[in-house]
mmCIF file of C-alpha atoms in Angstrom:
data_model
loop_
_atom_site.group_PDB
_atom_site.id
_atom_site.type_symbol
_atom_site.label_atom_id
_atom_site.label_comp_id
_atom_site.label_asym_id
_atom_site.label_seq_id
_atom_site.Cartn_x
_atom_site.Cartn_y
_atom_site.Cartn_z
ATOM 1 C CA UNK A 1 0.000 0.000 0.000
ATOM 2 C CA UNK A 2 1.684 3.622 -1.107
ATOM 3 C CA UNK A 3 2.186 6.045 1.800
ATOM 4 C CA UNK A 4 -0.565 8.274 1.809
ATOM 5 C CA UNK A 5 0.023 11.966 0.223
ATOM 6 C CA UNK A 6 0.544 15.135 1.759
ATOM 7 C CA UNK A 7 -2.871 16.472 2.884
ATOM 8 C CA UNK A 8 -4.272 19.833 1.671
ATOM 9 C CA UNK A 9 -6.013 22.299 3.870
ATOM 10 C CA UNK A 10 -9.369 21.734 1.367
ATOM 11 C CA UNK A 11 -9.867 18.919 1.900
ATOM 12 C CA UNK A 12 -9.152 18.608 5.663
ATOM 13 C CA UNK A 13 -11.703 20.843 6.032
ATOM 14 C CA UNK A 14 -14.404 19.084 3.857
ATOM 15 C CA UNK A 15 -14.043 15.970 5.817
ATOM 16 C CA UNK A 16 -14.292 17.735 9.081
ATOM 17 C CA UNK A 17 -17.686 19.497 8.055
ATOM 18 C CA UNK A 18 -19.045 16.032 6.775
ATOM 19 C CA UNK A 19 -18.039 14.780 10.257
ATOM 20 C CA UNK A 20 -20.187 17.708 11.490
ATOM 21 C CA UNK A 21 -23.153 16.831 9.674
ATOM 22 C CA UNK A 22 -22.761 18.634 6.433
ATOM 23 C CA UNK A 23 -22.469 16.297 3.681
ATOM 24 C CA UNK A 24 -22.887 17.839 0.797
ATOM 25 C CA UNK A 25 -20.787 20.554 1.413
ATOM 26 C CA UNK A 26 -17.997 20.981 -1.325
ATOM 27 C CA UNK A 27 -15.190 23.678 -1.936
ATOM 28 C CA UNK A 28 -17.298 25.820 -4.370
ATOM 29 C CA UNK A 29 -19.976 26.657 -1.732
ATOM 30 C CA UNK A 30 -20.558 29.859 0.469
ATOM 31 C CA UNK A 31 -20.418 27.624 3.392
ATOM 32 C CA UNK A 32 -16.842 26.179 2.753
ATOM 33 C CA UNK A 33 -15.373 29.595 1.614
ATOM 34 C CA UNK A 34 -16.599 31.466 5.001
ATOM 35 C CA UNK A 35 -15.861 28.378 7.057
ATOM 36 C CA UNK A 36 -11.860 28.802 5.743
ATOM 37 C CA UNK A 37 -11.437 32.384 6.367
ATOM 38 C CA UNK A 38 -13.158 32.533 9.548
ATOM 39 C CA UNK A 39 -13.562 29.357 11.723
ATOM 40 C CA UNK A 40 -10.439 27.726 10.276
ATOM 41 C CA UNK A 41 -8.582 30.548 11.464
ATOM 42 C CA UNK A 42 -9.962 30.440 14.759
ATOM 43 C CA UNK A 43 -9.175 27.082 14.907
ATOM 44 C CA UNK A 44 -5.744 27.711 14.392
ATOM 45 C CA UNK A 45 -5.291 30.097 17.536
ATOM 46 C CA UNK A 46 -6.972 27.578 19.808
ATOM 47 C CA UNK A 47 -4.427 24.680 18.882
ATOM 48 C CA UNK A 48 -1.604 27.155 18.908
ATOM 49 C CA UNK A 49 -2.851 27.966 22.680
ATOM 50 C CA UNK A 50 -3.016 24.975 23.886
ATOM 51 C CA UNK A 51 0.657 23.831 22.582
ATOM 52 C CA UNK A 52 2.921 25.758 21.823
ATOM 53 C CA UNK A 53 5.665 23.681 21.946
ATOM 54 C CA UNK A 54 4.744 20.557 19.512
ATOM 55 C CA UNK A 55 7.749 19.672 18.111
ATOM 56 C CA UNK A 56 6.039 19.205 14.805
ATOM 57 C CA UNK A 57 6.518 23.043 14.474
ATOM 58 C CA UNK A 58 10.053 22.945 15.005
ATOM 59 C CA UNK A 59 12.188 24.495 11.980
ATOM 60 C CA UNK A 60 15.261 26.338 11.423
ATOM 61 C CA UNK A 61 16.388 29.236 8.858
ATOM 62 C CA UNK A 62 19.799 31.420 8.390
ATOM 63 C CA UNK A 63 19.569 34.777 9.436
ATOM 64 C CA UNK A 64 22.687 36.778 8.506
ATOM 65 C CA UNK A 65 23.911 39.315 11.082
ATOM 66 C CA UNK A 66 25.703 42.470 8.575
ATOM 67 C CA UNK A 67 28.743 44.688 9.346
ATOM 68 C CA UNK A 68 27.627 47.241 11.912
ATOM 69 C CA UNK A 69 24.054 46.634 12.233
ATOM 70 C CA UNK A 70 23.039 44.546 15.297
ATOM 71 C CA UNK A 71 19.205 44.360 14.598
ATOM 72 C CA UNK A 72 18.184 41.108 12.522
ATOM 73 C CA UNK A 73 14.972 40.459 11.200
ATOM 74 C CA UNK A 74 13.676 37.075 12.448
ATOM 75 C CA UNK A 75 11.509 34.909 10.083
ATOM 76 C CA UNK A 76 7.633 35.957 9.813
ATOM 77 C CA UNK A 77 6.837 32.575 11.895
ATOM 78 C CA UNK A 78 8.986 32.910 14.792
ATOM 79 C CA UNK A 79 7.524 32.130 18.345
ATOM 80 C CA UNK A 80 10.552 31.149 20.265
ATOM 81 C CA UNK A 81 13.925 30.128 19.776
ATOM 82 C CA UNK A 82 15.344 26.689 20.980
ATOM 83 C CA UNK A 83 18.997 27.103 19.952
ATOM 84 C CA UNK A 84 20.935 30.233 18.516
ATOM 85 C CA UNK A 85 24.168 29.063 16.319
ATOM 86 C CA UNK A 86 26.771 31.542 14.819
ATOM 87 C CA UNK A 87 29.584 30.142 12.083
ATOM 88 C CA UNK A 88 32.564 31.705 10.981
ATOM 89 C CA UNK A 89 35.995 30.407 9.463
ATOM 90 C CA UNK A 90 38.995 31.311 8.392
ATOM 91 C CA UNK A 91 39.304 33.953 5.450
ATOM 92 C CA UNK A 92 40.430 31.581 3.090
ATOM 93 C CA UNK A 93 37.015 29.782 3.807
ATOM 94 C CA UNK A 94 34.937 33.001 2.625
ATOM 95 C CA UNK A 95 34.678 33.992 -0.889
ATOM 96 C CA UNK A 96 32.663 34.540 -4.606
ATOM 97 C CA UNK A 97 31.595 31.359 -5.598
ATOM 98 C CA UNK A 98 32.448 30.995 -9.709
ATOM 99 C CA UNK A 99 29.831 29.192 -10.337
ATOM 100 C CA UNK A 100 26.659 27.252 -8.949
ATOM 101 C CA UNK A 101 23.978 24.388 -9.893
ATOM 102 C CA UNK A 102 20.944 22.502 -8.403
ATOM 103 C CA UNK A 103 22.971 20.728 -6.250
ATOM 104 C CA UNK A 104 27.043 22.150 -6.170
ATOM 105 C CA UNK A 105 28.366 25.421 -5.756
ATOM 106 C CA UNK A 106 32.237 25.966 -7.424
ATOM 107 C CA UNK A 107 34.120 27.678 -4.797
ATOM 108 C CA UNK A 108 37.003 30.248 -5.703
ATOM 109 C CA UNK A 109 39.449 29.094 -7.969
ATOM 110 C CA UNK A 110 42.352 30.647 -5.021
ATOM 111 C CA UNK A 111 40.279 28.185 -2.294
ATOM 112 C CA UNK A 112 41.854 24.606 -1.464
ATOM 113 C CA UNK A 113 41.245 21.890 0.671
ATOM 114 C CA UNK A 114 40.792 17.984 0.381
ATOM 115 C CA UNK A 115 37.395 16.370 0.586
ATOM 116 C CA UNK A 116 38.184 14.852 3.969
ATOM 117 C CA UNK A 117 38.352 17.785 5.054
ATOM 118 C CA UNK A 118 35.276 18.934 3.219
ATOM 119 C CA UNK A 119 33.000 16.038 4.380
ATOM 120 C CA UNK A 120 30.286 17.076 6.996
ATOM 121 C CA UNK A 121 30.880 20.759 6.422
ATOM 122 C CA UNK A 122 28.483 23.641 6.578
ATOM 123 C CA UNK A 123 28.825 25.970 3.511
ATOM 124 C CA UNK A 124 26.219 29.425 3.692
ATOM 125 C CA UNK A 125 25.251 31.777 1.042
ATOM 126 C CA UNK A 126 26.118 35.214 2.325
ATOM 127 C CA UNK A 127 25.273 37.794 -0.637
ATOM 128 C CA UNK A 128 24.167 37.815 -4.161
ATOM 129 C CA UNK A 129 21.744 35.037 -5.605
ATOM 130 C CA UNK A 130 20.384 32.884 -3.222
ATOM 131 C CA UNK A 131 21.941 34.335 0.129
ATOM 132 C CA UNK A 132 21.171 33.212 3.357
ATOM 133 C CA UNK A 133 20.685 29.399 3.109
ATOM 134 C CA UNK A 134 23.039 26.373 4.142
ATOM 135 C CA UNK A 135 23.594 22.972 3.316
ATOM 136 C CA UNK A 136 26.122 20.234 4.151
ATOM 137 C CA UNK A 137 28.945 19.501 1.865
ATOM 138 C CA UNK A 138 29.059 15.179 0.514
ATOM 139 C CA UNK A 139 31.716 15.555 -1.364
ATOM 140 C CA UNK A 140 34.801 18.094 -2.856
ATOM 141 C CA UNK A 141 37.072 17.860 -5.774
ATOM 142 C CA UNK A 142 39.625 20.635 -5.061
ATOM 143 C CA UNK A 143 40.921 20.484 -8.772
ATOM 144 C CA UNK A 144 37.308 21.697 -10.501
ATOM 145 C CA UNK A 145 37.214 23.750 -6.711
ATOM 146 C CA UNK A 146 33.062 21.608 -6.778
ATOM 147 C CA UNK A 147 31.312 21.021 -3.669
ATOM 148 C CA UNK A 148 28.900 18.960 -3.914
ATOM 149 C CA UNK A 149 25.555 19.558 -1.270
ATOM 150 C CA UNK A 150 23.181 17.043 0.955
ATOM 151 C CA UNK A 151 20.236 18.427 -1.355
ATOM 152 C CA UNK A 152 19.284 20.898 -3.613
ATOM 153 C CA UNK A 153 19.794 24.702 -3.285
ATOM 154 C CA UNK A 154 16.603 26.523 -2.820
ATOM 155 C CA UNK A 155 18.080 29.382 -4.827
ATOM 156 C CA UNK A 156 20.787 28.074 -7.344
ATOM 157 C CA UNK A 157 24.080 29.654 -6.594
ATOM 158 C CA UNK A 158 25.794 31.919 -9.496
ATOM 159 C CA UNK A 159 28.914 33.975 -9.699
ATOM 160 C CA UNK A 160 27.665 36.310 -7.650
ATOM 161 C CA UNK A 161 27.354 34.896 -4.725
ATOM 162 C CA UNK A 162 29.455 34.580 -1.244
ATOM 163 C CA UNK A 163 30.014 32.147 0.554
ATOM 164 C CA UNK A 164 31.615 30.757 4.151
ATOM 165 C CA UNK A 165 32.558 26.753 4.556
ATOM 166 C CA UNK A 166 32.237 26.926 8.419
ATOM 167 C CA UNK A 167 35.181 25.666 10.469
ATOM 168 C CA UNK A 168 34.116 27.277 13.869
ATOM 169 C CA UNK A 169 30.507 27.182 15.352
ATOM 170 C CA UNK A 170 29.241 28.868 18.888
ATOM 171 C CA UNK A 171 26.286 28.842 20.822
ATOM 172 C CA UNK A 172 24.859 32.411 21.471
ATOM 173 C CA UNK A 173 23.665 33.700 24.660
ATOM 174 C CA UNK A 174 20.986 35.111 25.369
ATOM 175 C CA UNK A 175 21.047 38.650 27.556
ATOM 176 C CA UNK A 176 17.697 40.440 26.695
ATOM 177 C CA UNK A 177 18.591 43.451 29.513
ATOM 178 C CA UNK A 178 22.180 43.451 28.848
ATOM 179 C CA UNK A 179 23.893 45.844 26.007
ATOM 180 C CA UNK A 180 27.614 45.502 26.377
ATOM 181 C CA UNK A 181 29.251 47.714 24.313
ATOM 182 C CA UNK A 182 32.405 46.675 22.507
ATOM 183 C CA UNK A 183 33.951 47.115 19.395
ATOM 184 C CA UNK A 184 32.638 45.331 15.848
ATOM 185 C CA UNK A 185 33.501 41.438 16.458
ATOM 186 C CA UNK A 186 32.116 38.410 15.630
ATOM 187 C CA UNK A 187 28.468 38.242 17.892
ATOM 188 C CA UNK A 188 28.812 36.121 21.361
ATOM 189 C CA UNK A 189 25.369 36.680 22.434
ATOM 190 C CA UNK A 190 21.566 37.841 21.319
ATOM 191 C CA UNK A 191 18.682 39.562 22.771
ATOM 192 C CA UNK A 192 14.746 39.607 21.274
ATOM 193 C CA UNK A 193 12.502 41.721 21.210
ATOM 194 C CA UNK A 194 9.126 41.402 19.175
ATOM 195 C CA UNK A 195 10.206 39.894 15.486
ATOM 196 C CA UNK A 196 13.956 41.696 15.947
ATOM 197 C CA UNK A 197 16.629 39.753 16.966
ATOM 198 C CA UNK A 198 19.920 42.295 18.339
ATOM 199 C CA UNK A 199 23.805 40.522 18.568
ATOM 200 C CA UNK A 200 26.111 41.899 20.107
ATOM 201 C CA UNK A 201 29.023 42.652 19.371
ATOM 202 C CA UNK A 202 27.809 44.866 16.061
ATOM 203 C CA UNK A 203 29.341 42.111 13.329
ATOM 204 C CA UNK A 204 32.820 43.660 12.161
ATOM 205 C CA UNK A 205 31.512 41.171 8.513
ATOM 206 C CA UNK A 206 28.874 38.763 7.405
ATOM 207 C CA UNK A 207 28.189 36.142 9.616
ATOM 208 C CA UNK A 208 25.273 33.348 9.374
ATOM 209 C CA UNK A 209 23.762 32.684 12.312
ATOM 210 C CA UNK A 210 21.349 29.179 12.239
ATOM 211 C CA UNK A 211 18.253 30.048 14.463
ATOM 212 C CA UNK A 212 16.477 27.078 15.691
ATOM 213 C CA UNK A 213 13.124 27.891 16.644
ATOM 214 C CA UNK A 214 9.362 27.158 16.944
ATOM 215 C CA UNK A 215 6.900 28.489 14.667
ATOM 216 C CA UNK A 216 3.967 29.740 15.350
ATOM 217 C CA UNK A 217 1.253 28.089 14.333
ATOM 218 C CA UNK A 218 -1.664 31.376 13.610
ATOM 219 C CA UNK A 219 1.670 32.995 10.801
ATOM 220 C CA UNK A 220 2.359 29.744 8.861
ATOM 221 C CA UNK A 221 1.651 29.797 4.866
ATOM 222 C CA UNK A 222 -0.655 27.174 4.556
ATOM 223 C CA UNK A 223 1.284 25.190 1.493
ATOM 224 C CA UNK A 224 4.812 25.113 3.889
ATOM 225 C CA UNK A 225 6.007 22.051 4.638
ATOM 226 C CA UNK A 226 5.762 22.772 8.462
ATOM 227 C CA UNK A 227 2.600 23.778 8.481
ATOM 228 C CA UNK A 228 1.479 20.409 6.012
ATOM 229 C CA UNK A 229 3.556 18.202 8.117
ATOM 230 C CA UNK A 230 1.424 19.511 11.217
ATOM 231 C CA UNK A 231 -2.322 18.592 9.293
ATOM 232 C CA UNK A 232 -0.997 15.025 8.136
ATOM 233 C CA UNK A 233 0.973 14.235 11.724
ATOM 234 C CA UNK A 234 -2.456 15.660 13.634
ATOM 235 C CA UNK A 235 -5.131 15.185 11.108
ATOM 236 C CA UNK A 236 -7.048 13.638 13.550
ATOM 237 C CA UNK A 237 -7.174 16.483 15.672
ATOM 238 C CA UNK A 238 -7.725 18.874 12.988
ATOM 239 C CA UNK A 239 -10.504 17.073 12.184
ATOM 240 C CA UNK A 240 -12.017 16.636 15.479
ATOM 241 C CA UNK A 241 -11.644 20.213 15.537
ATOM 242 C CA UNK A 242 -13.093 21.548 12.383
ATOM 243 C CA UNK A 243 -16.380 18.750 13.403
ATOM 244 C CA UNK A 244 -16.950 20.556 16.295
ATOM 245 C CA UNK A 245 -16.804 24.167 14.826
ATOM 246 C CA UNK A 246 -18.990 23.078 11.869
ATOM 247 C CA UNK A 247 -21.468 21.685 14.669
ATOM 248 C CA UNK A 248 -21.448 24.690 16.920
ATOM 249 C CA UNK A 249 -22.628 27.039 13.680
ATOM 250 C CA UNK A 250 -25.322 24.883 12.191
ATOM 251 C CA UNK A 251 -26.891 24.049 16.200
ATOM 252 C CA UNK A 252 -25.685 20.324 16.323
ATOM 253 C CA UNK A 253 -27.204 18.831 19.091
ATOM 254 C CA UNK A 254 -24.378 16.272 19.430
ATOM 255 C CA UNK A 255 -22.071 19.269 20.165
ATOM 256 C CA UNK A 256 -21.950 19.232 23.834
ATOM 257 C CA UNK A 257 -20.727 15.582 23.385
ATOM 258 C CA UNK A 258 -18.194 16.433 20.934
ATOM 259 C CA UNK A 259 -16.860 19.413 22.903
ATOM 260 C CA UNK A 260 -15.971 17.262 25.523
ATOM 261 C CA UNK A 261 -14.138 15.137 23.253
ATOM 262 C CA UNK A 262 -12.405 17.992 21.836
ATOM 263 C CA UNK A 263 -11.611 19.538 25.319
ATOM 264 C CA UNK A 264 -9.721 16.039 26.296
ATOM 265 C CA UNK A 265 -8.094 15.895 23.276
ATOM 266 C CA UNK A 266 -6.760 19.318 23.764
ATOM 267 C CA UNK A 267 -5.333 18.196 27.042
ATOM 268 C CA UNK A 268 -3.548 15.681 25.879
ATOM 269 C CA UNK A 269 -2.236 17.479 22.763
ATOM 270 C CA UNK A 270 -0.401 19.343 25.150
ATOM 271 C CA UNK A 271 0.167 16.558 27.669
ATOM 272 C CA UNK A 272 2.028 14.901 24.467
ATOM 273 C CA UNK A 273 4.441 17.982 24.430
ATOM 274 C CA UNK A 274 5.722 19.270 27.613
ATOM 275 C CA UNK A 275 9.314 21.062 27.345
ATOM 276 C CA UNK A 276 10.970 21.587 30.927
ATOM 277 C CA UNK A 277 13.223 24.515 31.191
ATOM 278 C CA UNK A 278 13.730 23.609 34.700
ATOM 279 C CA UNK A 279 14.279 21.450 37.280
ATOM 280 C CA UNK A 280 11.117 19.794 38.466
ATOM 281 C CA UNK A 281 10.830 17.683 41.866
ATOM 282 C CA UNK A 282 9.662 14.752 41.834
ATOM 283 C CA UNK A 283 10.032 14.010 38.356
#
């Protein structure tokens, strides 16, 4: 039997109002349409508030902290951060790619190392096409200067961009009240506030900086992967929860059952996904 495909948001919602009792509904009626943009969204918030820390919205992304400026922009979908990572390397490990493709990027013709060395390493786009993405280096020829990546680019690499194959990686720490001042360096630690993320020390050149973080669940595109991976991993819940929405609106008189239901399986939703950030007796 094939795995099943990815789910779309459609027709999650269909089967949830056919749960609820309407069963003709289909994506070309009023009923559907309002149900999306309204009670869908609602729906969102209430299984956002009740978890936010399923690990199914755990992602990652490069942010790049540039020379002088401390403020970064943090993706649209950040809720919280679970790690904070900056790279950096030697110069000789910085420079203009020559070239790129789906799946290499040809480093500077003045770069050399073996692919021993190369094996397991990060390389990140700084500047120019397709900046601000990483992926892990399978494989180098140091006579065509060709990395070859774990996967495909999401922006194909050219001649103009930068690039940095990591040799050094540090944790950053957080100090939200804290604003040392020292001169331009390479960041030691962060502070955020709202959807800005300061480092300090003010970078003295590019540096990526691999945020690990949850998402939150009310900003996510629909179509990501995060957000798709949620409906498939917890259809069962969406479902439950779009049943009970579709029965409050049309008077069900099963919904006082069903909220129950939904209110237990809220509880353990979050029971399911407990993060301790400290000690706890009697654990």
């Amino acid at each position: 039997m094939a795995i099943p495909g990815d789910p779309a948001v459609q027709d999650i919602i269909l089967n949830g109002m056919k749960e609820g009792g309407q069963y003709t509904i289909s994506a070309g009626s009023t009923s559907y349409t309002e149900f999306k943009n309204y009670q869908f969204e609602t729906l969102k918030s209430e299984l956002w508030a009740a978890c936010k820390t399923d690990r199914l919205l755990e992602t990652e992304a490069v942010v790049l902290a540039a020379v002088g400026k401390p403020q970064i922009t943090l993706p649209t979908d950040f809720d919280s951060e679970i790690r904070v990572i900056v790279y950096d390397a030697e110069e000789s490990y910085r420079g203009t790619a020559q070239a790129g493709s789906a799946s290499t990027i040809t480093l500077a013709s003045t770069f050399s190392s073996t692919a021993e060395l190369m094996y397991g390493r990060k390389i990140f786009t700084l500047s120019g096409t397709g900046s601000g993405y990483y992926r892990d280096i399978i494989d180098y020829n140091d006579s065509t200067k060709i990395a070859t990546v774990a996967s495909d680019w999401t922006v194909t690499p050219d001649s103009t961009t930068t690039y940095l194959v990591a040799t050094y990686d540090a944790e950053l720490r957080r100090m939200d009240y804290v604003r040392p001042t020292r001169s331009a360096s390479r960041p030691s630690v962060y502070g955020i506030l709202g959807s800005t993320m300061s480092v300090l020390p003010a970078s003295d050149k590019i540096y990526p900086i691999l945020v690990m973080y949850r998402t939150n669940l009310t900003r996510l595109d629909d179509a990501s992967s995060v957000f798709v991976k949620h409906m498939r991993e917890r259809r069962s819940l969406w479902i439950l929860g779009i049943k009970l929405k579709t029965m409050s609106r049309y008077d069900d008189d099963r919904y006082p059952a069903i909220k129950a239901e939904w209110d237990q399986a809220l509880m353990m939703y979050a029971a399911d996904n407990i993060v301790y950030d400290t000690m706890q007796p009697n654990r």
